[in-house]
Coordinates of C-alpha atoms in Angstrom, one line a residue:
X796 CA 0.0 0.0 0.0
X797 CA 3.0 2.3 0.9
X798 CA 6.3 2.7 -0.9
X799 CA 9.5 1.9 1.2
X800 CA 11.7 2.3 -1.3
X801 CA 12.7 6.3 -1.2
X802 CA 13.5 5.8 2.9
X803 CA 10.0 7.0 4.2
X804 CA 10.7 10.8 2.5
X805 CA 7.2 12.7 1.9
X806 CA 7.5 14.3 -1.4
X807 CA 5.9 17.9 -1.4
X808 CA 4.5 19.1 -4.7
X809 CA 4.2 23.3 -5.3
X810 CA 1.9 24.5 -7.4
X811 CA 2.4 27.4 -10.2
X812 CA 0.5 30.0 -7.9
X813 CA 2.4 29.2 -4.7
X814 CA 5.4 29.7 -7.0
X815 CA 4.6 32.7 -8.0
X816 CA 4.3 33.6 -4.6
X817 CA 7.5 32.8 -3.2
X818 CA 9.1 35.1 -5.8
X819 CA 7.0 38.0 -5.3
X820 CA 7.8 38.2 -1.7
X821 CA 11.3 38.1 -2.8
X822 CA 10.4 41.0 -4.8
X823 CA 9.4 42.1 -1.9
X824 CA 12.3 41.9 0.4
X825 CA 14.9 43.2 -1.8
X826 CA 12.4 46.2 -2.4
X827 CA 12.7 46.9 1.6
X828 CA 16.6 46.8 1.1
X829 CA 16.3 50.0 -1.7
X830 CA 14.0 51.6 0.6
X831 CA 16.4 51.7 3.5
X832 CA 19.7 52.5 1.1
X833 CA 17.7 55.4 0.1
X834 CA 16.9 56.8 3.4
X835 CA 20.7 56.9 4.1
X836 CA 21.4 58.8 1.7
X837 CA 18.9 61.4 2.6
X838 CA 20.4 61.3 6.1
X839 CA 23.8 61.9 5.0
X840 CA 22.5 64.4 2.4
X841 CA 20.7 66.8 5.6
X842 CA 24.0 66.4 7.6
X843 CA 25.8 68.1 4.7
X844 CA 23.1 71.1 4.3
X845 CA 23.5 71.2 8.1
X846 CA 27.3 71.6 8.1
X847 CA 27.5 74.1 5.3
X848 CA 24.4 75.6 7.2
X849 CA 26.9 76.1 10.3
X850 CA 30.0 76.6 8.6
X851 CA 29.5 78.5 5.6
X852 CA 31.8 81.6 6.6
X853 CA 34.4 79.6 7.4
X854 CA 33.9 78.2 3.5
X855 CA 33.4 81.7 2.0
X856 CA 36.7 82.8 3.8
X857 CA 39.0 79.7 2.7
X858 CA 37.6 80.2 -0.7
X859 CA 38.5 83.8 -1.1
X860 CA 42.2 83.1 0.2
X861 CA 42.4 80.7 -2.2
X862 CA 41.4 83.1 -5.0
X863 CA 44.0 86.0 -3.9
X864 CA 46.9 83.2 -3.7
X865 CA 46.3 82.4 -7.5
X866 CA 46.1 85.7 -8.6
X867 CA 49.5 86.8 -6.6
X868 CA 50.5 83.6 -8.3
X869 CA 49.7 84.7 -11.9
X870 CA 50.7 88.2 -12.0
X871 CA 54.1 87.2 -10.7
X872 CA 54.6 84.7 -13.0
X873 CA 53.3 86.9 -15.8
X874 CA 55.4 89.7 -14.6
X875 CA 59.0 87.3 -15.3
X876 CA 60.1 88.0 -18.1
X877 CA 60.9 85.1 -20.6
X878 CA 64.3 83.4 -21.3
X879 CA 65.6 84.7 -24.9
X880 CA 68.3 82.5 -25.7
X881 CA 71.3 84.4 -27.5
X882 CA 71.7 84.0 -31.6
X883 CA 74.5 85.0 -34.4
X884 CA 73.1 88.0 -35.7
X885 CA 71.3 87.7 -39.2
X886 CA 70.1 90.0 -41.8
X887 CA 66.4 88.6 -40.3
X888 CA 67.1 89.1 -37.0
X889 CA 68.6 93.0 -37.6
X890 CA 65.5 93.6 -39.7
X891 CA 63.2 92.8 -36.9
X892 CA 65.5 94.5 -34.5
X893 CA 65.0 97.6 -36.8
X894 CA 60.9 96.8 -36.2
X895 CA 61.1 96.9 -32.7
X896 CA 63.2 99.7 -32.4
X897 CA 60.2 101.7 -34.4
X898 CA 57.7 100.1 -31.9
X899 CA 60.0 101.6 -29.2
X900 CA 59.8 105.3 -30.2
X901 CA 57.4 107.7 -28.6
X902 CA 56.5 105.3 -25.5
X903 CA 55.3 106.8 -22.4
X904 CA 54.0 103.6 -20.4
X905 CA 56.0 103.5 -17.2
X906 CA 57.5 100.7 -16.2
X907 CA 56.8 98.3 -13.1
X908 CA 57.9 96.1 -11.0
X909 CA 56.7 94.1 -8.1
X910 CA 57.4 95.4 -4.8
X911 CA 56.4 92.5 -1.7
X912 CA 53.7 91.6 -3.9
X913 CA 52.4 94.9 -5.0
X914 CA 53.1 96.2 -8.3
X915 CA 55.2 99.4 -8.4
X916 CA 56.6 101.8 -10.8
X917 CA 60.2 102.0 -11.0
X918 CA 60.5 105.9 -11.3
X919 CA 58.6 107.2 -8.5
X920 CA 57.9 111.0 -10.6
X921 CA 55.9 113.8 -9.6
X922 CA 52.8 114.1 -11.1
X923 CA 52.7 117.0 -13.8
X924 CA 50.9 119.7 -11.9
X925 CA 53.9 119.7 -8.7
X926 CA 56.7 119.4 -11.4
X927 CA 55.5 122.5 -12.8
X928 CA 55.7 124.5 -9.3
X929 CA 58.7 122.4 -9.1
X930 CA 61.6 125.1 -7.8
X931 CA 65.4 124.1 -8.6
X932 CA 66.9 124.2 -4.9
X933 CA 70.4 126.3 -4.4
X934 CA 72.5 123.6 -2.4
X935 CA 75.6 124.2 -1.1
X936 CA 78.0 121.3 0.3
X937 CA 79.7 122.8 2.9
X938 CA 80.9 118.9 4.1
X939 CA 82.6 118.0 1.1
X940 CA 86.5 117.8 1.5
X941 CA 86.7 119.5 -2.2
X942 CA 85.8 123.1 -2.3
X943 CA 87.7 123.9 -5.4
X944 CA 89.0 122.0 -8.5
X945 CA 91.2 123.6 -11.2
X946 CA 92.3 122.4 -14.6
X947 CA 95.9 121.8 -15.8
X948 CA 96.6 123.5 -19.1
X949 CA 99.3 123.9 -21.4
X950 CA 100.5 127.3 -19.4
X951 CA 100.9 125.2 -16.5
X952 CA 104.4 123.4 -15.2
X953 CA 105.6 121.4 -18.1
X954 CA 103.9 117.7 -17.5
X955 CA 106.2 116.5 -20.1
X956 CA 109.1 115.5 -18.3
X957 CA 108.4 112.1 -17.9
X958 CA 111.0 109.4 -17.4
X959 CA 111.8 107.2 -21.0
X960 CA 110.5 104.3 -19.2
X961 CA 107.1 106.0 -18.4
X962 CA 106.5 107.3 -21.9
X963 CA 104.7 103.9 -23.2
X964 CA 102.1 104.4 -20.3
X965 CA 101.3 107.6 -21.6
X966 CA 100.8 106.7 -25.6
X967 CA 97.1 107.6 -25.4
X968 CA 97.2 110.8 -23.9
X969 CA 98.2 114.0 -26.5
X970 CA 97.3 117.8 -26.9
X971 CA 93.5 117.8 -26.0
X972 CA 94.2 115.8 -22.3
X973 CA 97.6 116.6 -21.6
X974 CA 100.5 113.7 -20.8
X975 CA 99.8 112.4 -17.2
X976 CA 102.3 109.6 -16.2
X977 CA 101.2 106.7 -13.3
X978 CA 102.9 108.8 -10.6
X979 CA 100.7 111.8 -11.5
X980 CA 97.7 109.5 -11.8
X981 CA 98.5 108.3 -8.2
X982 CA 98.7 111.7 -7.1
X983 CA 95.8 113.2 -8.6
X984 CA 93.5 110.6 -6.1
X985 CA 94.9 113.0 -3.4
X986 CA 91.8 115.0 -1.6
X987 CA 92.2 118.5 -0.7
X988 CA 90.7 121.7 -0.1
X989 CA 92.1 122.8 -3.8
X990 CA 92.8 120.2 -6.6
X991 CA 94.2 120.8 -9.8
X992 CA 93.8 117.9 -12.2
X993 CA 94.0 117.3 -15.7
X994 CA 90.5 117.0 -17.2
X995 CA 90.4 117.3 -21.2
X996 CA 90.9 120.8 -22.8
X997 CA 94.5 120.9 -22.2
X998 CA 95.5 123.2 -24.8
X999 CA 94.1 125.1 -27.8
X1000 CA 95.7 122.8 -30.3
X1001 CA 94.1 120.1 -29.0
X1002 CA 91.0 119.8 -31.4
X1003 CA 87.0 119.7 -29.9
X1004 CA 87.0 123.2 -31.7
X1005 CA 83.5 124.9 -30.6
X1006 CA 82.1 127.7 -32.5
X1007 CA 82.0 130.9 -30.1
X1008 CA 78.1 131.2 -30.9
X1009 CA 77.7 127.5 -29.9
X1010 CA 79.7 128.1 -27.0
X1011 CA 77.7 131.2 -26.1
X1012 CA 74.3 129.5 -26.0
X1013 CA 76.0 126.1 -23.6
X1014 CA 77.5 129.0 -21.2
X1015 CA 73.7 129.9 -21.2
X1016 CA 72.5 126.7 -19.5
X1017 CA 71.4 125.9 -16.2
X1018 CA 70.2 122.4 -16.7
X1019 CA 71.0 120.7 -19.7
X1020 CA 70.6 117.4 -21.2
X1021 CA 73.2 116.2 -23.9
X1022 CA 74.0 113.3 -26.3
X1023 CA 76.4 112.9 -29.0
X1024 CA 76.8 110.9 -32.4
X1025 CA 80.2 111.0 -34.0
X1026 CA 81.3 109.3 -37.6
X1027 CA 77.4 109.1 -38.5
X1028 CA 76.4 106.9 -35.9
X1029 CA 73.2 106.9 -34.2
X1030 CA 69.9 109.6 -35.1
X1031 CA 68.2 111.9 -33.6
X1032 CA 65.6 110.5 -30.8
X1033 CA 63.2 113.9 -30.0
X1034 CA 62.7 114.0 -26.3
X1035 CA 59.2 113.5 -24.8
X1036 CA 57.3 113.8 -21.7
X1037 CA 59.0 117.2 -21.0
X1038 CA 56.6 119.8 -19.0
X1039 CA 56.4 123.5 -20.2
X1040 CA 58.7 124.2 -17.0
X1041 CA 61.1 121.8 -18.4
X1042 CA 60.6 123.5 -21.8
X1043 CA 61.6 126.8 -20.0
X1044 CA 64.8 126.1 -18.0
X1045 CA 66.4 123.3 -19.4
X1046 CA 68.9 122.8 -22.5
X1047 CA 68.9 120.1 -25.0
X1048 CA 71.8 120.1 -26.7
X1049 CA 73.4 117.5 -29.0
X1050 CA 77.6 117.0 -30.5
X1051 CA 77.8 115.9 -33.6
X1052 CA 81.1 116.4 -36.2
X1053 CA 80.7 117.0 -39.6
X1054 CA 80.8 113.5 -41.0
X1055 CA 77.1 112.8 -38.8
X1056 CA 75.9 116.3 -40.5
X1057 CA 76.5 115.0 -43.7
X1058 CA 74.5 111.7 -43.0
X1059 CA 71.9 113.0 -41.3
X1060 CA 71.6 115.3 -44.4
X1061 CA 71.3 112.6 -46.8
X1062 CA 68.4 111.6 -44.2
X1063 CA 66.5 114.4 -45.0
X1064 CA 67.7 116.1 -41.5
X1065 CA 68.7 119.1 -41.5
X1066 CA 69.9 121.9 -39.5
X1067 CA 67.9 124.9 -39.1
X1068 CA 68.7 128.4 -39.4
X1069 CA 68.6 128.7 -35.9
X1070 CA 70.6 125.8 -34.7
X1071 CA 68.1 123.3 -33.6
X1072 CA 66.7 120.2 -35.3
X1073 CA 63.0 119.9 -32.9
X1074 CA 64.3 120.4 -29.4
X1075 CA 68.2 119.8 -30.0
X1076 CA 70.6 122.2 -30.2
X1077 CA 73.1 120.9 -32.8
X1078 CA 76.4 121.8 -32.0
X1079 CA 78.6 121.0 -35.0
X1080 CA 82.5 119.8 -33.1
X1081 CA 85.4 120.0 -35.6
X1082 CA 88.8 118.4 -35.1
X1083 CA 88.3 115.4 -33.1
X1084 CA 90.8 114.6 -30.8
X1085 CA 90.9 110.8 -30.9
X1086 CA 91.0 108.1 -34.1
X1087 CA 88.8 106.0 -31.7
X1088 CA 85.1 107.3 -31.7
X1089 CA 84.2 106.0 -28.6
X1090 CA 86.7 108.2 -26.6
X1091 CA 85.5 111.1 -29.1
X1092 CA 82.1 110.4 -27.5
X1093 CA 83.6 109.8 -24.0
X1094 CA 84.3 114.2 -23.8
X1095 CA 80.6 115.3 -23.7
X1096 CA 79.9 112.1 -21.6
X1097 CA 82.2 112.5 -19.2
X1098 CA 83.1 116.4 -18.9
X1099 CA 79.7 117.9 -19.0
X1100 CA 81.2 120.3 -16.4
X1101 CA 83.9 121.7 -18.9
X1102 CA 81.5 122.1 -22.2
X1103 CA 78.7 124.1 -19.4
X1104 CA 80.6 126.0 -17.7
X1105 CA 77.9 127.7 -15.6
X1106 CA 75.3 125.0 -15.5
X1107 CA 74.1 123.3 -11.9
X1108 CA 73.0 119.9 -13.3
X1109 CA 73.1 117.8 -15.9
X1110 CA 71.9 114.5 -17.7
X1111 CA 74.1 112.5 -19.9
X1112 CA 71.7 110.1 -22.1
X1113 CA 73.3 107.7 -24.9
X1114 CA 72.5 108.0 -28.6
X1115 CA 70.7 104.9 -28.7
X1116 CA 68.0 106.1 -26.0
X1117 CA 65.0 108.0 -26.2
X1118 CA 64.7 110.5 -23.1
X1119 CA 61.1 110.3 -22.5
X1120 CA 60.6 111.7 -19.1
X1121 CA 60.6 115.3 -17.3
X1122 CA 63.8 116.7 -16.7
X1123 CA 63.2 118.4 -13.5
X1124 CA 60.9 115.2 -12.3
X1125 CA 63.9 113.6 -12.8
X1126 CA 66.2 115.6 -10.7
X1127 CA 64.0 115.7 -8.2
X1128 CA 63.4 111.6 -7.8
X1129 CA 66.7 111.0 -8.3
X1130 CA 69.1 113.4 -6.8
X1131 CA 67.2 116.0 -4.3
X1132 CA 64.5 113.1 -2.9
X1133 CA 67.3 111.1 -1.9
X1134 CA 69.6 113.7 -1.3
X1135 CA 72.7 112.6 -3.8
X1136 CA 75.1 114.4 -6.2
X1137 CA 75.6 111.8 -8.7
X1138 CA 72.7 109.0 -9.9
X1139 CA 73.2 106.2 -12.2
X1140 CA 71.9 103.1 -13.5
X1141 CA 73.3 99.4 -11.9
X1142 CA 74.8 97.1 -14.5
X1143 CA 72.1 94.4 -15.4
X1144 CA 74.3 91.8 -15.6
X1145 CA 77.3 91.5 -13.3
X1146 CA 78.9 92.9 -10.4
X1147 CA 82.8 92.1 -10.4
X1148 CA 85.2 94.2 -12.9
X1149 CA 87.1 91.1 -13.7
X1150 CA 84.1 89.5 -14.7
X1151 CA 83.2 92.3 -16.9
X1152 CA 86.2 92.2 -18.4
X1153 CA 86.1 89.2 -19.3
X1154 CA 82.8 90.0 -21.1
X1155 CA 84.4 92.6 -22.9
X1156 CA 86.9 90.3 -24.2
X1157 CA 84.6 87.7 -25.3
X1158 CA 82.2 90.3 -27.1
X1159 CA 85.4 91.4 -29.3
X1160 CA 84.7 95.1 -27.4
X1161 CA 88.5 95.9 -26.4
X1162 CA 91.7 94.1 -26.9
X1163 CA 92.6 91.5 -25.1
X1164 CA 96.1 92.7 -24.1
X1165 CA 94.8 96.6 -23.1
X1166 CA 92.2 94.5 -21.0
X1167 CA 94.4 92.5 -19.1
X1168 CA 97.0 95.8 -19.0
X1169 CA 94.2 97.7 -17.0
X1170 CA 93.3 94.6 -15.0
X1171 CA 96.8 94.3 -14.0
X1172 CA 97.1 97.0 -12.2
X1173 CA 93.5 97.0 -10.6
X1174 CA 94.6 93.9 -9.0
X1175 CA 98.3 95.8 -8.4
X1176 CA 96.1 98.0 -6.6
X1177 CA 94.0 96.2 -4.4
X1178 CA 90.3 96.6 -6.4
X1179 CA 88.9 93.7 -5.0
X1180 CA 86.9 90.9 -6.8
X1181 CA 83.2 92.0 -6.0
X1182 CA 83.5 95.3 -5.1
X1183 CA 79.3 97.0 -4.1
X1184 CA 78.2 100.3 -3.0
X1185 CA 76.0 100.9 -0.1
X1186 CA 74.7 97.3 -0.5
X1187 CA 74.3 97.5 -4.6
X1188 CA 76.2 96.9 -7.5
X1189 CA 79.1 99.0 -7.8
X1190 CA 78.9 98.2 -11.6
X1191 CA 77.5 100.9 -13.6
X1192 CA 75.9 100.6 -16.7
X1193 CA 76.3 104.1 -17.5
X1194 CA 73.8 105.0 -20.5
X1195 CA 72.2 107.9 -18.6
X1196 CA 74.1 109.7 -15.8
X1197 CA 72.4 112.6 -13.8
X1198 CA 74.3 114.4 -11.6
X1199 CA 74.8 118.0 -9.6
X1200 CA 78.1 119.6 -10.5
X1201 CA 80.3 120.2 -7.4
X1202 CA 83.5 120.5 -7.3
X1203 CA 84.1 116.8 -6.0
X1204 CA 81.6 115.4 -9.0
X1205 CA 83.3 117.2 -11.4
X1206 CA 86.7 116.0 -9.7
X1207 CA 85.2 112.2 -10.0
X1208 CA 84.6 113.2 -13.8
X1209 CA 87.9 113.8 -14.7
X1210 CA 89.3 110.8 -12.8
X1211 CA 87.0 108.5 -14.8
X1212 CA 87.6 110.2 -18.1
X1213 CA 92.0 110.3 -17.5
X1214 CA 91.5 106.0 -16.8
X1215 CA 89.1 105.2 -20.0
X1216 CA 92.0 107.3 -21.8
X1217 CA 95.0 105.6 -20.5
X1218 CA 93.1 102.1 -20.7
X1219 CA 90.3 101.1 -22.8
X1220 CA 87.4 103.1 -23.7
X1221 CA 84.9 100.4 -21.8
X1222 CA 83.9 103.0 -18.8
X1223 CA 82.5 100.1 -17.1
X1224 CA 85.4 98.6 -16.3
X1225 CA 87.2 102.1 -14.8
X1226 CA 83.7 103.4 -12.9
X1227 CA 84.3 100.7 -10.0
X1228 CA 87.8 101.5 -9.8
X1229 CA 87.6 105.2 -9.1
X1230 CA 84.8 104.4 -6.8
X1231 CA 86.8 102.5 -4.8
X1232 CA 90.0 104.9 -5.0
X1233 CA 88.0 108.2 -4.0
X1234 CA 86.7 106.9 -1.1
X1235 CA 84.9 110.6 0.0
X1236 CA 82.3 110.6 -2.5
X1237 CA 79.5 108.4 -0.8
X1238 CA 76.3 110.1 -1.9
X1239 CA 76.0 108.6 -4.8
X1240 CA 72.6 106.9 -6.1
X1241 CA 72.9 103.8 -8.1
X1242 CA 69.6 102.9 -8.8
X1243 CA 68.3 100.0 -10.9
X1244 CA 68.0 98.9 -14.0
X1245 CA 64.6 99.1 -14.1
X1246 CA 64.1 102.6 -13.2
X1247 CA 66.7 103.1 -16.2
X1248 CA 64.3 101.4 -18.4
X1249 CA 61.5 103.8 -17.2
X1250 CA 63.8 107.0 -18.2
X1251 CA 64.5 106.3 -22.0
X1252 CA 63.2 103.8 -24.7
X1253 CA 65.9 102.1 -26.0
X1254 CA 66.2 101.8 -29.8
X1255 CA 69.7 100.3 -29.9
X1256 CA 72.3 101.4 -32.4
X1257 CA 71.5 101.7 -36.1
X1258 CA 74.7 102.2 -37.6
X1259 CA 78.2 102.0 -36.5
X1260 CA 80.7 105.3 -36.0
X1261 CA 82.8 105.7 -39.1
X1262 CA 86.6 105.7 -37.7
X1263 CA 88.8 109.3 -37.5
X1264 CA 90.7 109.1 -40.7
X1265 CA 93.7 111.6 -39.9

C-alpha cells in the first residue's frame, strides 16, 4: 500500500501559484533593502546642508584666500620675463630688430615692478601739476673735502718730463688731455681743499673746436641734457614727456662732427637756421681729438662740467636712447629726494670688474692685451673681486648719468675720463675702480636697472661710427 523504497521521504508538490508567490515576496524583500539605502542617503544628504548651514563663513573665507593666492601667483609669473636664448646675428634678426626699435619710439607707459607683492613703478615721478611749481633748490656742500678743483693747461708746469721708461704708459694721452704719467695719476686721487687735475681741454691745439656762438648759448645753461653721435652713428631721438617748465629752464643740446651732418643730411635732417633740429641744439665739433670714436664720445659724456661752464646739473643720455621723461621730475626723484650728487643706472648683468672684463673680451669690445693691461694694475692696486656700493652693484651701466656739479663730482669726472684714456674706452670697467680709490664721495645713487628702463626707450644702435681718418 506504501512505498519503502525512497526511505520514508514525503515528497511535497508546489503549485504554479504558490510559486509565483515565493518570488513576489522576494520581490518584496529586496524592495525593503532599496527603501532603506535610500533613506541613508537622505540622512547623509541633511547632515551636509547642516554643516554648510553652520560653517558657511568659514567656507566663503578659505575660498577667497584661495582666489587671492592664485592671482598673486599669476601676476608674478606673468610679470617674469621670458628666457631669450642668445643667436648669431642675421640680416632677419637685424630687420626685426630695426621693427622693434620703431615700436620703441614715442613710449610713455612706465615701467613696473613688483614690490612685496604689489606692483610698483620703477620711477617714482611727480605728477605734472607739482613738477611745474617744481623750484630748482640752491644747495651748497659745505661737508665736502673738495671746495675747489682747477684744470691743468698747457701754461701750467711742463707735464712732459716724464721718465723714457714711463713714456709707453702715456701713448694715449696728447694735446686735448695733456701727458699724465702713473705717478701723476697716483697723485691726482689725493683729496684736498684745492685740486688741480687734468681734465680734457689741455691746450688750444688740442682739437673739440666749438664755434664761439655754440659756446655762447652752452654757457647759457642751467640744466642741460646732452648726447652725442660722431662718424654718423646713431639719429636723432626727439625728447618727450617734457613739462612747459622743463621746456623753459632746461637745455637740450646735442655734438655731432661734420661726417654725422652729412649723414643725417642725406636723411633728410637738417639743420635749421637757428641751430636746432625739434628740441636739440646741434652743435657741430670740428677736429676730433681721438682716431677712436668711442673716446671722441667719452668728452661730452664725461666732462659735462667743462663744455657748461655755468650749468648746476646735468643728464648725460646715450645715442641709442630716447629720453622720454621730465627733466626736472627727474632731478628731483633721483638726486634732491634722496639727497645725492651723482645717480646712475646698476649694470644688469654683473657685479665684479674682472668678470666684466672678461665679457668685454669675449664680445670682441676691447683688446685682449689693453684689457688684461688695465686689470693688471686694478689687482696691483688692491680693487677687489666684487667690489658693491652701499649694499648695490658697484657696476654701472652708464647709458644715462644725472648728476649736480660740485667740485668733487666734477673732480670724480675727470678721474674716470683720464683712466678710460690711458686704458680702454669700456667706462665700465674704470667706474668701479675710481669708486673704490676716491673713497669721499659716498652720496651717490645707483639705482636700478629698471628705473633706467622707465627714463628712456631704448632703440639700440643703427649704424656703427665711421673711424677718425687723420
Amino acid at each position: 500500500m506504501f512505498n519503502n523504497n525512497n526511505n520514508n521521504s514525503i515528497p511535497i508538490s508546489l503549485s504554479d501559484e504558490e510559486s509565483d508567490e515565493l518570488g513576489r515576496m522576494r520581490v518584496r524583500v529586496r524592495r525593503k533593502r532599496k527603501k532603506l539605502g535610500y533613506r541613508f542617503k537622505n540622512e547623509f544628504l541633511r547632515r551636509v546642508v547642516r554643516s554648510l548651514v553652520k560653517y558657511w563663513a568659514i567656507l566663503i573665507l578659505a575660498l577667497a584666500i584661495g582666489l587671492l593666492l592664485y592671482e598673486a601667483w599669476s601676476i608674478g609669473w606673468k610679470s617674469t620675463p621670458p628666457v631669450v636664448k642668445s643667436e648669431k646675428p642675421s640680416p632677419v634678426n637685424n630687420a626685426s630688430s630695426e621693427k622693434n626699435s620703431e615700436a620703441n619710439l614715442n613710449r610713455l607707459d612706465p615701467t613696473t615692478r613688483i614690490i612685496h607683492g604689489v606692483r610698483q613703478r620703477c620711477l617714482p615721478i611727480l605728477p605734472p601739476e607739482e613738477i611745474e611749481h617744481l623750484e630748482v633748490p640752491l644747495r651748497g656742500d659745505s661737508s665736502s673735502p673738495v671746495k675747489k678743483l682747477l684744470y691743468r693747461t698747457e701754461n701750467d708746469a711742463p707735464l712732459y718730463n716724464s721718465m723714457p721708461e714711463e713714456q709707453e704708459d702715456a701713448a694715449r694721452f696728447n694735446l686735448f688731455t695733456g701727458n699724465q704719467t702713473l705717478k701723476q695719476r697716483g697723485e691726482m686721487f689725493k683729496v684736498n681743499e684745492t685740486v688741480t687735475i687734468n681734465c680734457g681741454f689741455y691746450s688750444e691745439s688740442g682739437g673739440f673746436r666749438i664755434t664761439n656762438e655754440d659756446k655762447k648759448y652752452m654757457q647759457s645753461c642751467d640744466i642741460v641734457i646732452s648726447t652725442c653721435a660722431f662718424g654718423g652713428g646713431d639719429d636723432l631721438y626727439q625728447p618727450i614727456g617734457m613739462s612747459e617748465a622743463s621746456i623753459r629752464k632746461v637745455c637740450y643740446v646735442a655734438f655731432w662732427d661734420e661726417v654725422t651732418v652729412s649723414t643725417q643730411e642725406s636723411a633728410e635732417h637738417r639743420i635749421g637756421e637757428d641751430g636746432f633740429i625739434g628740441k636739440w641744439r646741434i652743435v657741430v665739433v670740428r677736429d676730433l681729438p681721438f682716431v677712436d670714436q668711442r673716446l671722441n664720445g667719452k668728452i661730452p659724456k664725461m666732462l659735462a662740467h667743462r663744455l657748461f661752464p655755468h650749468s648746476k646739473y646735468s643728464i648725460w643720455v646715450d645715442s641709442k636712447s630716447q629720453f622720454r621723461r621730465d627733466p626736472l621730475g627727474v632731478l628731483e626723484a633721483l638726486l634732491w629726494r634722496t639727497n645725492s650728487v651723482l645717480a646712475i643706472s646698476e649694470h644688469g648683468a654683473r657685479s665684479s670688474v674682472y668678470d666684466e672684463a672678461k665679457a668685454v673680451v669675449k664680445k670682441n669690445k676691447a683688446k685682449p692685451e689693453e684689457v688684461e693691461v688695465q686689470l693688471a694694475h686694478y689687482r696691483h692696486d688692491g680693487l677687489p673681486e666684487d667690489k658693491r656700493f652701499n649694499g648695490k652693484k658697484a657696476l654701472a651701466e652708464a647709458s644715462v648719468i644725472v648728476r649736480e656739479h660740485t667740485p668733487l663730482t666734477n673732480m670724480f669726472m675727470c678721474l674716470w675720463f683720464n683712466e678710460v684714456v690711458r686704458f680702454t674706452s669700456r667706462d665700465q670697467l674704470s667706474f668701479p675702480y675710481i669708486l673704490w680709490r676716491l673713497k669721499v664721495l659716498k652720496n651717490i645713487n645707483m639705482f636700478p636697472v629698471c628705473t633706467r628702463k622707465d627714463l628712456v626707450n631704448s632703440m639700440g644702435h643703427i649704424r656703427k661710427a665711421k673711424p677718425l681718418i687723420i
